[in-house]
Amino acid sequence: LLPNFAFSLALAKRLKKGIKHFYTNEELSNSFEQLMEAKSANELLDQNECVIMMFAAIMFPSIVKKIVKKSGALKSAQTKHPSYSGYQVEDWSVLFKQKQFFSKDYFKEYDFICESKDLIDRKVLLSKVGQIFAEKGATCFNSEEVNIWVKGIIGFLLNQVKAEAINLKEFR
């Protein structure tokens, strides 16, 4: 899944389901299990919006940062849900300091995109796709409800990293 498609698909499924539904940590745990059981990115297409957003965020954390900054979510007053805990209740600025998650994007599954065997070319291509998506698509993430959803997922993933429930290097 390309970054723009992964984020867009997750958001479209979220909006189709209804923006007012808030996911509990139990629902996020179920989505996380589905993500961990997937054998390939293509298997994720039929999964729910949380699974797809988790995948997109893990593979392309820099796009999460760009979307959040561009959408104005950093200035948002209410970015928490009452059932959240750990990193889910922290501000975006605290989340973005978690280098084990936000250090870089991962491209190993994307060898098919460029005919060139030069890894730098693939990284440049995917970085550009992500940059354009973040610039043009961030307004789709402007609503408070979407911000709470994305922040809840990122916080949940960081809680899983802290609990060593996921090894990002192996996953990526």
Short mmCIF file of C-alpha atoms in Angstrom, two decimals:
data_model
loop_
_atom_site.label_atom_id
_atom_site.label_comp_id
_atom_site.label_asym_id
_atom_site.label_seq_id
_atom_site.Cartn_x
_atom_site.Cartn_y
_atom_site.Cartn_z
CA LEU A 1 0.00 0.00 0.00
CA LEU A 2 1.33 3.40 -0.92
CA PRO A 3 1.18 5.95 1.88
CA ASN A 4 -1.47 8.15 0.28
CA PHE A 5 -3.71 5.15 -0.41
CA ALA A 6 -3.26 3.65 3.07
CA PHE A 7 -4.11 6.87 4.92
CA SER A 8 -6.98 7.72 2.54
CA LEU A 9 -8.49 4.24 2.76
CA ALA A 10 -8.35 4.25 6.55
CA LEU A 11 -9.98 7.68 6.71
CA ALA A 12 -12.65 6.78 4.14
CA LYS A 13 -13.60 3.66 6.08
CA ARG A 14 -13.66 5.70 9.28
CA LEU A 15 -15.96 8.32 7.80
CA LYS A 16 -18.22 5.65 6.30
CA LYS A 17 -18.59 3.97 9.70
CA GLY A 18 -19.53 7.22 11.38
CA ILE A 19 -17.34 9.84 12.87
CA LYS A 20 -19.02 9.82 16.28
CA HIS A 21 -17.96 6.26 17.13
CA PHE A 22 -15.00 6.23 19.49
CA TYR A 23 -12.88 3.13 19.72
CA THR A 24 -12.20 1.59 23.09
CA ASN A 25 -8.81 0.13 23.87
CA GLU A 26 -10.42 -3.32 23.60
CA GLU A 27 -11.45 -2.55 20.01
CA LEU A 28 -7.98 -1.19 19.28
CA SER A 29 -6.45 -4.33 20.78
CA ASN A 30 -8.54 -6.47 18.43
CA SER A 31 -7.43 -4.35 15.48
CA PHE A 32 -3.83 -4.63 16.61
CA GLU A 33 -4.12 -8.44 16.69
CA GLN A 34 -5.51 -8.42 13.15
CA LEU A 35 -2.61 -6.23 12.04
CA MET A 36 -0.06 -8.55 13.61
CA GLU A 37 -1.67 -11.60 11.97
CA ALA A 38 -1.60 -10.10 8.46
CA LYS A 39 0.94 -11.73 6.17
CA SER A 40 1.17 -8.85 3.69
CA ALA A 41 0.05 -5.27 3.16
CA ASN A 42 -2.51 -6.43 0.58
CA GLU A 43 -4.31 -8.49 3.23
CA LEU A 44 -5.06 -5.26 5.05
CA LEU A 45 -7.39 -3.89 2.36
CA ASP A 46 -10.38 -5.77 3.77
CA GLN A 47 -9.59 -4.97 7.39
CA ASN A 48 -11.22 -2.23 9.44
CA GLU A 49 -10.09 1.37 9.44
CA CYS A 50 -8.08 1.05 12.65
CA VAL A 51 -5.97 -1.80 11.28
CA ILE A 52 -5.21 0.17 8.12
CA MET A 53 -4.40 3.36 10.05
CA MET A 54 -2.11 1.40 12.37
CA PHE A 55 -0.27 -0.02 9.37
CA ALA A 56 -0.01 3.40 7.69
CA ALA A 57 1.24 5.04 10.89
CA ILE A 58 3.84 2.35 11.56
CA MET A 59 5.18 2.39 8.02
CA PHE A 60 5.00 6.16 7.43
CA PRO A 61 5.26 8.00 10.77
CA SER A 62 6.62 11.16 9.13
CA ILE A 63 3.33 11.53 7.25
CA VAL A 64 1.43 11.37 10.55
CA LYS A 65 3.56 14.26 11.80
CA LYS A 66 2.98 16.27 8.62
CA ILE A 67 -0.77 15.65 8.64
CA VAL A 68 -1.11 16.59 12.30
CA LYS A 69 0.92 19.78 11.89
CA LYS A 70 -0.80 20.79 8.66
CA SER A 71 -4.33 20.02 9.92
CA GLY A 72 -3.95 22.21 12.99
CA ALA A 73 -4.40 19.31 15.40
CA LEU A 74 -1.48 20.54 17.52
CA LYS A 75 -3.58 23.54 18.52
CA SER A 76 -6.65 21.45 19.30
CA ALA A 77 -7.98 21.79 22.84
CA GLN A 78 -9.61 18.36 23.19
CA THR A 79 -7.57 15.49 21.80
CA LYS A 80 -8.37 12.82 24.37
CA HIS A 81 -11.06 10.24 24.88
CA PRO A 82 -12.04 9.27 28.46
CA SER A 83 -11.08 5.61 27.94
CA TYR A 84 -7.54 6.36 26.79
CA SER A 85 -4.43 5.74 28.88
CA GLY A 86 -0.64 5.98 28.71
CA TYR A 87 0.59 7.71 25.58
CA GLN A 88 -3.00 8.15 24.39
CA VAL A 89 -3.52 10.96 26.92
CA GLU A 90 -0.28 12.77 26.12
CA ASP A 91 -0.04 15.82 23.87
CA TRP A 92 1.10 15.40 20.29
CA SER A 93 4.39 17.09 21.17
CA VAL A 94 5.14 14.28 23.66
CA LEU A 95 4.17 11.60 21.14
CA PHE A 96 6.41 13.07 18.44
CA LYS A 97 9.41 12.85 20.79
CA GLN A 98 9.15 9.05 20.86
CA LYS A 99 12.07 8.35 18.55
CA GLN A 100 11.56 4.59 18.54
CA PHE A 101 8.37 5.27 16.56
CA PHE A 102 8.89 8.58 14.78
CA SER A 103 12.53 8.25 13.74
CA LYS A 104 12.03 7.42 10.06
CA ASP A 105 9.77 5.85 7.44
CA TYR A 106 10.23 2.30 6.25
CA PHE A 107 10.34 1.23 2.64
CA LYS A 108 11.39 -2.42 2.46
CA GLU A 109 8.04 -3.64 1.06
CA TYR A 110 8.09 -1.15 -1.78
CA ASP A 111 10.72 -2.57 -4.11
CA PHE A 112 8.14 -2.99 -6.87
CA ILE A 113 7.45 0.73 -7.24
CA CYS A 114 10.58 1.78 -9.08
CA GLU A 115 12.31 -0.08 -11.83
CA SER A 116 15.52 1.38 -10.52
CA LYS A 117 17.32 -0.83 -8.02
CA ASP A 118 18.69 2.25 -6.31
CA LEU A 119 17.20 2.37 -2.81
CA ILE A 120 17.62 6.15 -2.70
CA ASP A 121 15.35 6.54 -5.73
CA ARG A 122 12.60 4.51 -4.03
CA LYS A 123 12.91 6.52 -0.83
CA VAL A 124 12.79 9.79 -2.75
CA LEU A 125 9.73 8.65 -4.69
CA LEU A 126 7.82 7.53 -1.60
CA SER A 127 8.88 10.61 0.33
CA LYS A 128 7.48 12.80 -2.45
CA VAL A 129 4.21 10.84 -2.55
CA GLY A 130 3.90 11.24 1.21
CA GLN A 131 4.80 14.91 1.13
CA ILE A 132 2.23 15.67 -1.56
CA PHE A 133 -0.44 13.68 0.30
CA ALA A 134 0.29 15.48 3.56
CA GLU A 135 0.11 18.87 1.83
CA LYS A 136 -3.06 18.17 -0.14
CA GLY A 137 -4.85 15.71 2.14
CA ALA A 138 -4.29 17.15 5.60
CA THR A 139 -7.54 19.11 5.48
CA CYS A 140 -9.40 15.78 5.46
CA PHE A 141 -7.98 15.21 8.94
CA ASN A 142 -9.08 18.59 10.34
CA SER A 143 -12.06 17.47 12.42
CA GLU A 144 -11.72 17.02 16.16
CA GLU A 145 -13.20 13.52 15.96
CA VAL A 146 -10.67 12.39 13.35
CA ASN A 147 -7.87 13.92 15.40
CA ILE A 148 -9.00 12.03 18.51
CA TRP A 149 -9.16 8.81 16.50
CA VAL A 150 -5.69 9.19 14.96
CA LYS A 151 -4.15 10.30 18.25
CA GLY A 152 -5.78 7.37 20.03
CA ILE A 153 -4.27 4.96 17.52
CA ILE A 154 -0.79 6.51 17.67
CA GLY A 155 -0.91 6.53 21.48
CA PHE A 156 -2.11 2.93 21.48
CA LEU A 157 0.76 1.88 19.20
CA LEU A 158 3.28 3.68 21.41
CA ASN A 159 1.80 1.89 24.44
CA GLN A 160 2.33 -1.41 22.58
CA VAL A 161 5.94 -0.49 21.77
CA LYS A 162 6.55 0.39 25.41
CA ALA A 163 4.99 -2.91 26.54
CA GLU A 164 7.16 -4.69 23.93
CA ALA A 165 4.07 -6.12 22.25
CA ILE A 166 5.51 -5.10 18.89
CA ASN A 167 9.05 -4.95 17.62
CA LEU A 168 8.96 -2.17 15.05
CA LYS A 169 12.17 -3.29 13.34
CA GLU A 170 10.80 -6.78 12.77
CA PHE A 171 7.36 -5.52 11.73
CA ARG A 172 8.69 -2.98 9.30
#
